[in-house]
Structures are given as C-alpha cells and as structure tokens.
Tab-separated table of C-alpha atoms and ligand atoms in Angstrom:
chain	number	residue	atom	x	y	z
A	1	UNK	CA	-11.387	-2.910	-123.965
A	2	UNK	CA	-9.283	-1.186	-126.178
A	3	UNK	CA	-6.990	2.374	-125.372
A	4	UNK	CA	-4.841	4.362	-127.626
A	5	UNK	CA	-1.681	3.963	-126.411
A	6	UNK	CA	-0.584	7.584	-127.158
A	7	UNK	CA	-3.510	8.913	-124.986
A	8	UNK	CA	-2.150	6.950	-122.082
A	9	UNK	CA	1.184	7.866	-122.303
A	10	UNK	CA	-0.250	12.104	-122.654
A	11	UNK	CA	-2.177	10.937	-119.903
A	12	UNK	CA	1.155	10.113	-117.521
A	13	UNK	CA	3.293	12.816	-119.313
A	14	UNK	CA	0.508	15.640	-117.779
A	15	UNK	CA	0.806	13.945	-114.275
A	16	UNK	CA	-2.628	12.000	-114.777
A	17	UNK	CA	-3.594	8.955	-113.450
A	18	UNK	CA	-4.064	5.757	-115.469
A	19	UNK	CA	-6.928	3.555	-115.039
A	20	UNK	CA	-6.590	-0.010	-113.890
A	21	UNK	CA	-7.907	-1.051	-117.596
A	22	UNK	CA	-5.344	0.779	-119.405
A	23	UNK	CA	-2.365	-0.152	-117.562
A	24	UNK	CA	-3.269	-3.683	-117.723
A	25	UNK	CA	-4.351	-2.894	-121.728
A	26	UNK	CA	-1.114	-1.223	-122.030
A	27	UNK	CA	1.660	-3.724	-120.446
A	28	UNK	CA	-0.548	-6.829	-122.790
A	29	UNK	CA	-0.711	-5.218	-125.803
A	30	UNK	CA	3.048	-4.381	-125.628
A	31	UNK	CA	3.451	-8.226	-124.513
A	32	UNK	CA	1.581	-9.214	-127.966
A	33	UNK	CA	3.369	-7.027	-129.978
A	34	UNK	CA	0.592	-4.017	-130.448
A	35	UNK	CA	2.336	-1.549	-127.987
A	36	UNK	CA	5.751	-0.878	-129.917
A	37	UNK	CA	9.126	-0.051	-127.961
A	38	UNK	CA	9.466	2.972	-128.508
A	39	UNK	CA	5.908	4.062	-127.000
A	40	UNK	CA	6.762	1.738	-123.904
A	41	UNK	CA	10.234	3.939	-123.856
A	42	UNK	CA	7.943	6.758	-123.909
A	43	UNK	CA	5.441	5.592	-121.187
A	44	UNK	CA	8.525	4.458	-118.658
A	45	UNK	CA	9.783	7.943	-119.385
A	46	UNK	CA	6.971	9.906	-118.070
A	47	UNK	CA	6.668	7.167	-115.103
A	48	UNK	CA	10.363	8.193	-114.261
A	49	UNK	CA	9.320	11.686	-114.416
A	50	UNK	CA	5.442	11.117	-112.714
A	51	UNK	CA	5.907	8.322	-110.822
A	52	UNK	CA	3.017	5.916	-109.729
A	53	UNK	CA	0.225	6.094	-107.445
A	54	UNK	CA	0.031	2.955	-105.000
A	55	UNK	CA	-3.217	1.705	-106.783
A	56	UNK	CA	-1.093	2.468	-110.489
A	57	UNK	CA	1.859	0.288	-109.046
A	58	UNK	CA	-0.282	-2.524	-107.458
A	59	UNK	CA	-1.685	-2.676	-110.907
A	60	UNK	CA	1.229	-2.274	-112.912
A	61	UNK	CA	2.888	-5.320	-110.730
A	62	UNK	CA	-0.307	-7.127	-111.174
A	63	UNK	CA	0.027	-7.454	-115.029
A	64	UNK	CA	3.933	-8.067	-114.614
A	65	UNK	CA	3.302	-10.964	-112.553
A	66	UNK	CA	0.393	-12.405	-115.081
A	67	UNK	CA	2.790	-11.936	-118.147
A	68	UNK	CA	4.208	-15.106	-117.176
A	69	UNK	CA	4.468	-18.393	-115.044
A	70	UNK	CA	4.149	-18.495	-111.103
A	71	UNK	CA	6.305	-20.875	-108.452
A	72	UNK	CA	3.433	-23.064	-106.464
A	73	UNK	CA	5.226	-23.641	-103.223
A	74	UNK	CA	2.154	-24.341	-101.457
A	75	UNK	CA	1.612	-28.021	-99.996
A	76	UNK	CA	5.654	-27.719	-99.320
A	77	UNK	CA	6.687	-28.921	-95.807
A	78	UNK	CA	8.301	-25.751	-94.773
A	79	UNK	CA	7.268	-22.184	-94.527
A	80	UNK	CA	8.780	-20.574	-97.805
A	81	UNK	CA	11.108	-17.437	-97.115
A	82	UNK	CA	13.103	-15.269	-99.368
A	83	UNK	CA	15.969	-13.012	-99.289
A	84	UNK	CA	17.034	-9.988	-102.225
A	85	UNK	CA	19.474	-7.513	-101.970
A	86	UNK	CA	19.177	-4.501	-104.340
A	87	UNK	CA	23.204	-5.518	-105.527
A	88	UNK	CA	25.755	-4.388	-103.647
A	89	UNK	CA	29.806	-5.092	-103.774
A	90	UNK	CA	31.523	-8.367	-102.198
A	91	UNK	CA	27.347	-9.476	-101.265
A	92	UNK	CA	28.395	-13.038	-100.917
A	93	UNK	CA	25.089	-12.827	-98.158
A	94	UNK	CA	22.938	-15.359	-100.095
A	95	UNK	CA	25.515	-18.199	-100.108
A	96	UNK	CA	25.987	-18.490	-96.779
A	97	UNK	CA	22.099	-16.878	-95.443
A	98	UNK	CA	20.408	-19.421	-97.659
A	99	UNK	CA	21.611	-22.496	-96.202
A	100	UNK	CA	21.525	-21.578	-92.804
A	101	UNK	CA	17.994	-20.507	-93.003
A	102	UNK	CA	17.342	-23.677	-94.501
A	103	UNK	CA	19.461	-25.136	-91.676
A	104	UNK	CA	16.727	-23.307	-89.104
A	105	UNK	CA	13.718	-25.359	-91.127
A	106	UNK	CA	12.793	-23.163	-93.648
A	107	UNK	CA	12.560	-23.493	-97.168
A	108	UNK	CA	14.581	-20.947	-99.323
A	109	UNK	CA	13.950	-20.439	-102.958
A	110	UNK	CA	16.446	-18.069	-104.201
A	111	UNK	CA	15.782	-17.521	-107.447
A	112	UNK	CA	18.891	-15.189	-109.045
A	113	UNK	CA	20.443	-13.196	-111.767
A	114	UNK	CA	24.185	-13.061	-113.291
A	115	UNK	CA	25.657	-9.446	-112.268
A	116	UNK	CA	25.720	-6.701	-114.594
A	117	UNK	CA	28.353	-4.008	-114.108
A	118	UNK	CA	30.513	-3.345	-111.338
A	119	UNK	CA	27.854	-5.661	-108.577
A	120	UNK	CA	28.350	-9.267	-108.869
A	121	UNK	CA	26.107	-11.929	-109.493
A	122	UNK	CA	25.231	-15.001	-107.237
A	123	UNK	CA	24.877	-17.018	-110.154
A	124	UNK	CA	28.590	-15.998	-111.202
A	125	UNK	CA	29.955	-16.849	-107.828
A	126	UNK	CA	28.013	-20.548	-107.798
A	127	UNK	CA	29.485	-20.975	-111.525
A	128	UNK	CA	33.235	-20.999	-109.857
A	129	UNK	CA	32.473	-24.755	-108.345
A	130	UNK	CA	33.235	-27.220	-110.797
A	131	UNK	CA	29.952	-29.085	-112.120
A	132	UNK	CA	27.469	-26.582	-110.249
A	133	UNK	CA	24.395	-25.783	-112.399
A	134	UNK	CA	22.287	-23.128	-112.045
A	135	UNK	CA	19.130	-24.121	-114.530
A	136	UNK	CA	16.450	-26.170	-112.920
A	137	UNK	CA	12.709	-27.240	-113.745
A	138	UNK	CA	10.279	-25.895	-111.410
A	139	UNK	CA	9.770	-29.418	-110.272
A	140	UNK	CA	13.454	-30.036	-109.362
A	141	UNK	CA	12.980	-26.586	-107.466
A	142	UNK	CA	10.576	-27.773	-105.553
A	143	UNK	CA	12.094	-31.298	-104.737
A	144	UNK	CA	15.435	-29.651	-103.547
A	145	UNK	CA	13.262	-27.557	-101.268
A	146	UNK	CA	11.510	-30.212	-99.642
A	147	UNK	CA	14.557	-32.461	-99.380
A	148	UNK	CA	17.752	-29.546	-98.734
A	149	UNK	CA	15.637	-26.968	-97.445
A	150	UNK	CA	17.572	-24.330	-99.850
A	151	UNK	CA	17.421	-23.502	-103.451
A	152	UNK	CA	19.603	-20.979	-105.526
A	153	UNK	CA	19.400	-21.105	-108.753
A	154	UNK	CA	18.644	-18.804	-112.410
A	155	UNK	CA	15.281	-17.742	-112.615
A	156	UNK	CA	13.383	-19.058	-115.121
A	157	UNK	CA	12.793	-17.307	-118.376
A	158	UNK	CA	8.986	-17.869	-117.996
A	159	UNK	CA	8.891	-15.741	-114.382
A	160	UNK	CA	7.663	-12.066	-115.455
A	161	UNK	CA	8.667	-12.388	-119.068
A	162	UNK	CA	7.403	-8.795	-119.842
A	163	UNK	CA	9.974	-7.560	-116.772
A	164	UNK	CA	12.842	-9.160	-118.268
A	165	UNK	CA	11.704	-6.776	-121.610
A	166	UNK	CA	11.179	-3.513	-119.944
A	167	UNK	CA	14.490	-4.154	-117.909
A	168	UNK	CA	16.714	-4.197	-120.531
A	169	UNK	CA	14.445	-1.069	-122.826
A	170	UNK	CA	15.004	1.172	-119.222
A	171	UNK	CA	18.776	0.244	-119.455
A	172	UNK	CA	19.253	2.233	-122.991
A	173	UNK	CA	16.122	4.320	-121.874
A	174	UNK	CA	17.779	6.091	-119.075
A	175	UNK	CA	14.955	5.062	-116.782
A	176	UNK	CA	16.467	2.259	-115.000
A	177	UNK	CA	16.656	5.020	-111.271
A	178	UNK	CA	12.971	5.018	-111.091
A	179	UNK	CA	11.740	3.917	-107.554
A	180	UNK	CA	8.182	2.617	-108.729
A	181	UNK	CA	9.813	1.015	-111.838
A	182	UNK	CA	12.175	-0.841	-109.870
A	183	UNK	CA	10.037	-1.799	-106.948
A	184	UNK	CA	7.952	-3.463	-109.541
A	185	UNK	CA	10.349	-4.786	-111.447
A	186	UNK	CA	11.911	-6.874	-108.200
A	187	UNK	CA	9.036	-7.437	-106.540
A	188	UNK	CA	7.063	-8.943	-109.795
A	189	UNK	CA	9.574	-11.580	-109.972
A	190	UNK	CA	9.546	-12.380	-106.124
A	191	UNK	CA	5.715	-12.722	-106.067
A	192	UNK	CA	5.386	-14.929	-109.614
A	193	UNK	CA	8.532	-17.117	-107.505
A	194	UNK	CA	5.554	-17.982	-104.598
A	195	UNK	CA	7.586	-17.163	-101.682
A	196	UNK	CA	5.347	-16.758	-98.600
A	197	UNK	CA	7.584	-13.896	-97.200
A	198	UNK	CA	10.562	-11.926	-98.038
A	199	UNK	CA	13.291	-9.979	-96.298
A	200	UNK	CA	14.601	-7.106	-98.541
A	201	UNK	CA	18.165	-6.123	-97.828
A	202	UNK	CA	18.332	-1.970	-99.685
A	203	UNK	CA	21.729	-1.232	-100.223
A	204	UNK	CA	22.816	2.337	-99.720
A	205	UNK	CA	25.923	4.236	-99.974
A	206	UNK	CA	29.150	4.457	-102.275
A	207	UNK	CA	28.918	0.922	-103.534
A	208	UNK	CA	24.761	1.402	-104.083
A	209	UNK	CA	22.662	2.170	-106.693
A	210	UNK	CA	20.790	4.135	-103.789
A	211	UNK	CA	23.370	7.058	-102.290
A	212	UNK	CA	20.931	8.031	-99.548
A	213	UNK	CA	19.310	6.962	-96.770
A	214	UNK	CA	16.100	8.884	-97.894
A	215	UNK	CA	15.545	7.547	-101.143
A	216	UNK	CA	16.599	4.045	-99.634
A	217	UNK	CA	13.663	4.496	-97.631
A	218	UNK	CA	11.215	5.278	-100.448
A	219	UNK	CA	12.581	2.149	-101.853
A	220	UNK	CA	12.215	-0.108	-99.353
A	221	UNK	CA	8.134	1.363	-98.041
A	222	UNK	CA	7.154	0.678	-101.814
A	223	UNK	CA	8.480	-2.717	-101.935
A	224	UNK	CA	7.280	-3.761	-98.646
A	225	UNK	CA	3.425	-2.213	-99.510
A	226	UNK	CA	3.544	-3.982	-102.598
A	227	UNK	CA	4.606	-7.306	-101.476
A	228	UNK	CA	2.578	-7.142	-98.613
A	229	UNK	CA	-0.499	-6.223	-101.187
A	230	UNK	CA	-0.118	-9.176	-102.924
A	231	UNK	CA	0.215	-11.465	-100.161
A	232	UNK	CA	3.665	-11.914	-99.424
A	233	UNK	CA	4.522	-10.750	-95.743
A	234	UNK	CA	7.684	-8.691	-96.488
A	235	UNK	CA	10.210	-6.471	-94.844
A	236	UNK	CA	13.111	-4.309	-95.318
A	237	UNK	CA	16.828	-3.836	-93.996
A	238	UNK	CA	18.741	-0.953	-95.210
A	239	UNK	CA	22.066	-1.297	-94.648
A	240	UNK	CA	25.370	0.142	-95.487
A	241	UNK	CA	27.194	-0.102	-99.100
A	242	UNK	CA	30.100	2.217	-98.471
A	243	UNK	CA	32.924	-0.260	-97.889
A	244	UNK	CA	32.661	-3.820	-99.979
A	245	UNK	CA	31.459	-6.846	-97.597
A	246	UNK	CA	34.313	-8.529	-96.391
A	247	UNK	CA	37.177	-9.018	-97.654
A	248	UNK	CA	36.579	-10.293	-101.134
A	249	UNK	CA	35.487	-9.192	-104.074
A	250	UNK	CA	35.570	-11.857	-107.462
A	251	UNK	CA	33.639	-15.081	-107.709
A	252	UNK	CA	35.291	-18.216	-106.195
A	253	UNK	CA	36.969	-15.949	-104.188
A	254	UNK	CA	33.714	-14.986	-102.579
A	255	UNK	CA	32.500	-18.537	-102.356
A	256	UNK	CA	35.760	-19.690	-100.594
A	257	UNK	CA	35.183	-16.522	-97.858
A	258	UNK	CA	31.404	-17.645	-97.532
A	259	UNK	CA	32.980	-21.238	-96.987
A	260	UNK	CA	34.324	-19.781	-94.154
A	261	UNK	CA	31.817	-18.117	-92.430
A	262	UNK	CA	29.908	-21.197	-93.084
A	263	UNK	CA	32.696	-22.902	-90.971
A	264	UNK	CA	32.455	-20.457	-88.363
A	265	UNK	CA	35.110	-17.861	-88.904
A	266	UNK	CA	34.800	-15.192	-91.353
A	267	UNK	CA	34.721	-11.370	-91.451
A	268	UNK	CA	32.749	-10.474	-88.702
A	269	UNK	CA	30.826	-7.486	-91.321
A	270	UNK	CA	29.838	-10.845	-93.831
A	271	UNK	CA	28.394	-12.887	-89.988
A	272	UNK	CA	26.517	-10.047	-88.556
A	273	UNK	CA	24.147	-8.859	-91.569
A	274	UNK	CA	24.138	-12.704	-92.515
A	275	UNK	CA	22.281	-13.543	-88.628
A	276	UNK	CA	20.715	-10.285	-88.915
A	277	UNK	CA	19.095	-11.169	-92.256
A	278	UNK	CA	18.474	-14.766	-91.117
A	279	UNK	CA	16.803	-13.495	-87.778
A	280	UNK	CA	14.478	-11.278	-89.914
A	281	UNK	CA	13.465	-14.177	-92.182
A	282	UNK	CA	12.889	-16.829	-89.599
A	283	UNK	CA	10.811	-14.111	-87.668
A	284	UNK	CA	8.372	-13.798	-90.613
A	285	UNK	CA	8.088	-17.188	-91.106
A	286	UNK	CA	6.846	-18.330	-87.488
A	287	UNK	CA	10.674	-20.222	-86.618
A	288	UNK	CA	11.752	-20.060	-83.403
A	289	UNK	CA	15.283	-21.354	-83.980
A	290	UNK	CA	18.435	-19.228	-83.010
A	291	UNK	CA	20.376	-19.141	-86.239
A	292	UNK	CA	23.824	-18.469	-84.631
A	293	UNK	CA	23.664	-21.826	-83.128
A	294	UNK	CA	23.090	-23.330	-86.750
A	295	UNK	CA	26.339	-21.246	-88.081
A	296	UNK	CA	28.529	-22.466	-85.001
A	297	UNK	CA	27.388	-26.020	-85.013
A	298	UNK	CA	28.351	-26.830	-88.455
A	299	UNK	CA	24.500	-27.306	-89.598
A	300	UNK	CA	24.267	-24.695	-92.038
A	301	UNK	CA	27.882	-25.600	-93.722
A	302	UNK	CA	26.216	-29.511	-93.880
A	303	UNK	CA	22.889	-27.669	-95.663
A	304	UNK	CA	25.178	-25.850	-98.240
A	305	UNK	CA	27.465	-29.049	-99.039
A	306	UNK	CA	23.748	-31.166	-99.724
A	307	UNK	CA	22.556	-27.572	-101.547
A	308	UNK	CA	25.864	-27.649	-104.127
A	309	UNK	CA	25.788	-31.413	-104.497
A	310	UNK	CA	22.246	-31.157	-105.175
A	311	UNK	CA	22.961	-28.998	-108.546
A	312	UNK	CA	25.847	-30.663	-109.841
A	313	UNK	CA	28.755	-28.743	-107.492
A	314	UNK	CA	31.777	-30.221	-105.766
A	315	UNK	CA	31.684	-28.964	-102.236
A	316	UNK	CA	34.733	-30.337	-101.835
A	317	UNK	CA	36.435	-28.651	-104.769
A	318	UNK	CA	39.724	-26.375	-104.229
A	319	UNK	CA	38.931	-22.824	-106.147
A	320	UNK	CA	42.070	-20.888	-106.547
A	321	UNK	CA	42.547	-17.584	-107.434
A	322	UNK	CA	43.437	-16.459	-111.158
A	323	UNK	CA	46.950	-16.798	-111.824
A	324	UNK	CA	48.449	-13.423	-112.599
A	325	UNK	CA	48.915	-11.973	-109.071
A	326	UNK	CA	50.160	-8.731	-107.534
A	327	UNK	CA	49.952	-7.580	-104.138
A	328	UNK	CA	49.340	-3.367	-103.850
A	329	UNK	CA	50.789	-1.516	-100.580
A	330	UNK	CA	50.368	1.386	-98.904
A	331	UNK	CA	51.587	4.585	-100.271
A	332	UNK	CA	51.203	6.238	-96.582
A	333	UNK	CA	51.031	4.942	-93.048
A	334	UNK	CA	47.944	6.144	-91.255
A	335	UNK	CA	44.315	5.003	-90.300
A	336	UNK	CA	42.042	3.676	-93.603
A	337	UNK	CA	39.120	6.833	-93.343
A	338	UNK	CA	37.530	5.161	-96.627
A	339	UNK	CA	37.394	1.808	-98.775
A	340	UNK	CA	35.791	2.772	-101.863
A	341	UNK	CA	32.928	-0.246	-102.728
A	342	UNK	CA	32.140	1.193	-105.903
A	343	UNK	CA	36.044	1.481	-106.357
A	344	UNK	CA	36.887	-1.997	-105.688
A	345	UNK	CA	33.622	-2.898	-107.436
A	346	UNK	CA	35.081	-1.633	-110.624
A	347	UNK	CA	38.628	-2.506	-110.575
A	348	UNK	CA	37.272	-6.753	-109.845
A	349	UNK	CA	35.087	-6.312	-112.768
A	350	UNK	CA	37.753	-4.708	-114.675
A	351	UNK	CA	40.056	-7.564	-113.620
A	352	UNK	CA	37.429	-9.942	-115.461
A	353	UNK	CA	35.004	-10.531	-112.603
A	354	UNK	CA	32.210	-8.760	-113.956
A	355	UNK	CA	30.844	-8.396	-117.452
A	356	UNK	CA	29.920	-5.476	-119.444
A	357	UNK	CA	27.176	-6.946	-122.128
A	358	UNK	CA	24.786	-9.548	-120.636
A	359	UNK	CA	26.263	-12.425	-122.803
A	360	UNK	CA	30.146	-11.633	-122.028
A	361	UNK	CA	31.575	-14.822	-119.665
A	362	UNK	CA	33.128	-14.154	-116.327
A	363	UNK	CA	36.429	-15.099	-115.261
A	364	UNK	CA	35.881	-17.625	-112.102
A	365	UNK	CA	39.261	-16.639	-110.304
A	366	UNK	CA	39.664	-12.438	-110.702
A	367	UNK	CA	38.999	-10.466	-108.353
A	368	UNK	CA	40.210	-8.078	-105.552
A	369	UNK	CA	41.170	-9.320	-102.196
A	370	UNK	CA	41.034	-6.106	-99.475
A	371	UNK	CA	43.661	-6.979	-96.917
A	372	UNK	CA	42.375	-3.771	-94.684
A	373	UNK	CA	39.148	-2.428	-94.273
A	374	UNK	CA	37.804	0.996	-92.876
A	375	UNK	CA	38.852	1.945	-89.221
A	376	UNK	CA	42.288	-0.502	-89.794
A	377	UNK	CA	45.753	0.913	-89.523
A	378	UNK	CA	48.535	0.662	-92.368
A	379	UNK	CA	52.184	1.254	-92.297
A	380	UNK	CA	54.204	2.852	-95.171
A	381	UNK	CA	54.514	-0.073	-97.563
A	382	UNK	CA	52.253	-2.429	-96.182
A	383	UNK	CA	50.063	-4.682	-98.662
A	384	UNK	CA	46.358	-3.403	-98.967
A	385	UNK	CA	44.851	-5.089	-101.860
A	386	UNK	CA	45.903	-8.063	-103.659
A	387	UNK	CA	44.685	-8.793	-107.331
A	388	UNK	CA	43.939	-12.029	-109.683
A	389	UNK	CA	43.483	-11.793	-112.998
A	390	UNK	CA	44.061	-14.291	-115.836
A	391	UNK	CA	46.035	-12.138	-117.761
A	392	UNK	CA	48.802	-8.700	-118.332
A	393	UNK	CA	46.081	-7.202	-119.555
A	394	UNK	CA	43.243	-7.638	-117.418
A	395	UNK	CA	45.568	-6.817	-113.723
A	396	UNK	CA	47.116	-3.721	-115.828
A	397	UNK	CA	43.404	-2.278	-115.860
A	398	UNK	CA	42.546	-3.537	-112.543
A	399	UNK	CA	45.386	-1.686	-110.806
A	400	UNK	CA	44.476	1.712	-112.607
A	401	UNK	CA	41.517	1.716	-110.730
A	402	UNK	CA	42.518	0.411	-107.448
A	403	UNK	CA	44.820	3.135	-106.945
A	404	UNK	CA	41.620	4.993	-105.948
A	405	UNK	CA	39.894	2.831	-103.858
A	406	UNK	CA	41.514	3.886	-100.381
A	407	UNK	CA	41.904	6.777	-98.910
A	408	UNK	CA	44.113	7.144	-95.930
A	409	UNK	CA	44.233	10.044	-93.158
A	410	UNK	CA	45.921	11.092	-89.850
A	411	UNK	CA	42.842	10.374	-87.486
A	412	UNK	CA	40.787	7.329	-86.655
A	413	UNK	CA	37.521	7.514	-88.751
A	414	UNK	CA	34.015	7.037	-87.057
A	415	UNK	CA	32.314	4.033	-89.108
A	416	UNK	CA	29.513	3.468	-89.909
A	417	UNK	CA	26.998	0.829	-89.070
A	418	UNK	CA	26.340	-2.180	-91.237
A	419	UNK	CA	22.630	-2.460	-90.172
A	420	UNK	CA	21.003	0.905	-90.299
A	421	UNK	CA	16.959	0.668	-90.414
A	422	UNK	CA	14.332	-1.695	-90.532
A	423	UNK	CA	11.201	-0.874	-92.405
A	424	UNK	CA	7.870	-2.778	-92.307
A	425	UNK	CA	4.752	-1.572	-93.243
B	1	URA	N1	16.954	-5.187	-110.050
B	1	URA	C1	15.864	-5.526	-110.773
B	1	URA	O1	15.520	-6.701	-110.893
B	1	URA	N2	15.155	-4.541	-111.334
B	1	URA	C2	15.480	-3.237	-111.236
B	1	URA	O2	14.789	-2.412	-111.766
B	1	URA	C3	16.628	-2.901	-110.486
B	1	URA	C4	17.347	-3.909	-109.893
C-alpha cells in the first residue's frame, strides 16, 4: 500500500493518529530512499510536538527493529540479560556490572556506543587497554557468551540501521528530547540485540539529559511497555545524575577505578548501584545467586580479565593518566553542598576525553579526577580536582570550566540518594 507522505506528516502535525500501514509505509520508504530527509525532519518534528500513542510507538519500534539484522541468542546456555543507562557522567557501571553478572551465570551482551558530548562512552573507556577491540561478528558474540559469560562490544552497523539515520537527522533537527523518539530509538536496538530481559538504569539530574524525576518517569514506563510488548521482560531504575559516579571521570581512568571495585574496594556510590543493578538483572532472569559474594570473592574481577583477553585487551596492562597534570584546591574551607556532573562532564571532555563530531578520536588518559565528593569537608587550599590532559592547551580549557564545578557552603548538605525508583510495568 502506498501513502503520501505529506498527508501523514498533516496527519501528526493536527494531533491525528497514524495507521499501522503508514507508519510502517513511512519509516520503509524513507529506508529505500522514497521518503526524503527533510519530510522525515518534518514528521519527527510534529512527533516531538504530538507525541505517540502506545499502539503508534509499538509500531514505530516494530519497523525500526525490521530495518535491520537481529542477535539470535536463543539455544545459548545462559539466560540472556542486559543493562543501558540513558548516559550519565563517570558511568563506568557496565565495566564492572557486566562481568559480575556474568560471574552470577548469566549471559551479558552489551552491545555499546562511543560517547558523544560531555557523557562518555563505554567503548572509549575499553579503547584505553592496549590491544582491546571492540568490533566482533555476531558469531564471535555469541561464542564469548557461551564461553565468558559477558560481552561488550560496538554494535553492529546492521542492528536498526534506519535508527542510526534518524539519530543523527534529530541531532541537527532539534528533536533529539522527545520521550517516544528516544524510547524507540534505545529500545529498537536492545530488542534487534535478542536479549531476553533488560534492566534500564534513567539517569536524572544535573549530569542527565532528564532534569526531573517526572519526565524520568515517563521515560522509563514507555521503555519498559515497549520492551515488555515485544517480548523482552524489562525494568527500570532511576537514579541520581547530580554528582559524577565516583571519583573519575576520563577513560582509562575510569577503567582503572572499575578495576578496583572489581577487586573489592572502590567508591562505595560506583558498588551500590553496580549490586543494585546486578540484583535487578539476575532477578529477571530466574538467578538466585547473591552478587556481592561474586564482587568480594574475586569471581567477577576473574570474568572481566577472560572478558578483555577475549577481545584482544591486556588485563594486565598499566594505564596511566595523560601527562600534563595539575592538581586544583579549594578556594574556601567548608562542606562540598554541590559537585556539578554536567560540570565535570564538560571540563573531561574539554580536557580531550570526549569528542565533539562523531569521527573526532579520544584521548585515552584525560580526564578529571574528583578528590571530594558532595557531603565531604575541604580546608582552605586543599586539592579538589586533579586534571590530565596531553597537552597546554587542552588542561588550559579544562580548568576554565572546572572552576565551576563545586560549590562550597557553611552547612552540611542533605544528599541525595543514588537509587531513587524502580519502575516495572
Ligand atoms: N540514546 C539513544 O540511543 N537514542 C536516543 O534517542 C537517546 C539516547
């Protein structure tokens, strides 16, 4: 069946509902060619204005999903369990949750993106260990499943090729903060990955793409329907963005503070939304393991060593920071009432941790380390934040923005929670 693709997007633009036929009409004929950008920039634009009905979004996911290949995990020995965070500042989570829910008997395929802006990217962190590689064949995702129990790694190009389109035409569209576009847009590519289930960690706060709680919530109850609509037994965490996650913020920086956790020490913010997550994710998939014990006894750190050697890495590798170094101190003695995520977000990707194009590289060994966190207490001159950057240049922009990032006051703040809500359906 044919449509005209201007009476659809009229259609959306009055507040109408689309048919099943002409969204699925719409997304292929833009996928062949027949649907040009600039009437998909116009149909995203009166979605972001509209929104989506459930049946609209099932749909709409639906064709996403088709445009491209889908992960068979089925006939693996494991239950198959995912994790995806929404992007939030110093989320080093998936380095250390993946192994140790592999470490509990599961299999985890986490299938990842470089960061974009001032959230990092799993992908970018992994890239610090010499030799890692984060391109494998769906077969070689499958046998490191099986045999590790954990998988992180790029997602292929042929996984909901028509999302990777619409992603980047919402960046320059202005239409990337639309809940139903992004729901589908994260939850095509978890369904075409074959996960059986799927813990959703939605960021919200200063660090977030999310600011509150209530739209956080929206979020989250769309994503969970729609996974949970196309099979894939799925539930939410929202938890807290305001401050970054632990202490650092870079690449190998991160990896070297997952190490630790791994290990058994760690910040105690980076352990306790790592079990919580875990306990979430073994809970879906029927495992009746205590994933504590697997952090304390050393079996998830054995599960990540096998999951980096696996891909290329050296586990045993020494990643040191960037060489142009400067530690910042205190300009007032007091108690730390805020840590700015988005802050020290910006001033590590302005040190060269983060990239402003797709295609720019990443430097392995900038970053920000935060030497106090919210709820600490600093003395006149004491060092708060120390910086890496492989260059003048690069640590002169850096420390412009840093100067921000912390604000100090005269009374000890109240903070926050790290876990806030969970959401099923
Ligand atoms: N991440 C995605 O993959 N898609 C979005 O729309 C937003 C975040």
């Amino acid at each position: 069946m044919s449509f005209s693709a201007v009476d659809v997007i009229t259609t959306k633009r009055e507040g109408g509902e689309i048919s099943d036929a002409a969204i699925s009409w719409f997304l292929d004929a833009y996928q062949r060619g027949d649907v040009a950008e600039e009437q998909m920039s116009a149909l995203l634009m009166a979605i972001f204005f509209r929104g989506m009905d459930q049946r609209e979004l099932r749909t709409w996911t639906d064709r996403m999903v088709a445009s491209g290949e889908t992960l068979d995990l089925r006939g693996l020995s494991r239950p198959s369990v995912d994790k995806h965070s929404t992007g939030g500042v110093g989320d080093k989570i998936s380095l250390i949750l993946a192994p140790l829910v592999g470490a509990c008997g599961a299999a985890v395929p986490q299938l990842s993106g470089r960061g974009l802006g001032h959230t990092g990217g799993t992908l970018d962190k992994l890239e610090s260990i010499p030799g890692w590689r984060a391109s494998l064949s769906n077969e070689e995702i499958r046998q490191q499943l099986e045999s590790v129990g954990a998988v992180i790694c790029a997602a292929g190009a042929g996984l909901a090729p028509v999302d990777r389109r619409l992603y980047a035409l919402r960046d320059v569209t202005g239409t990337v903060e639309s809940i139903p576009l992004i729901s589908s847009s994260i939850m095509s590519k978890k369904i075409a990955e074959g996960t059986q289930a799927l813990v959703l960690d939605v960021k919200v706060g200063r660090g977030a793409f999310i600011k509150t709680i209530e739209r956080a919530r929206e979020l989250a109850q769309t994503m969970v329907g729609l996974g949970e609509d196309h099979g894939v037994s799925t539930v939410a965490q929202l938890t807290s963005m305001d401050q970054p996650l632990g202490r650092a913020v870079g690449n190998s920086i991160e990896v070297v503070e997952s190490v630790e956790v791994l290990r058994g020490g760690g910040p105690s913010d980076v352990r306790e939304l790592t079990l919580a997550l875990a306990r979430l994710m073994l809970e879906l998939v029927d495992i009746n393991v205590d994933p504590r014990e697997k952090l304390d006894d050393g079996s998830a750190y054995e599960v990540y060593r096998s999951m980096i050697a696996a891909q290329g890495g050296d586990p045993d590798a020494v990643l040191v920071p960037a060489p142009v170094r400067e530690v910042v101190t205190s300009q007032a003695s007091g108690w730390v009432s805020s840590l700015d995520a988005r802050c020290v977000g910006v001033a590590a990707w302005r040190l060269g941790a983060g990239r402003a194009r797709k295609e720019d590289p990443v430097s392995a060994g900038a970053g920000v380390m935060c030497l106090v966190r919210e709820g600490e207490q600093v003395a006149l001159g004491q060092p708060i934040f120390e910086l890496y950057a492989d260059d003048d240049e690069h640590l002169a922009r850096g420390r412009e923005t840093i100067q921000r990032a912390m604000t100090i006051g005269g009374d000890q703040p109240t903070l926050v929670p790290i876990l806030l809500e969970t959401i099923t359906r």
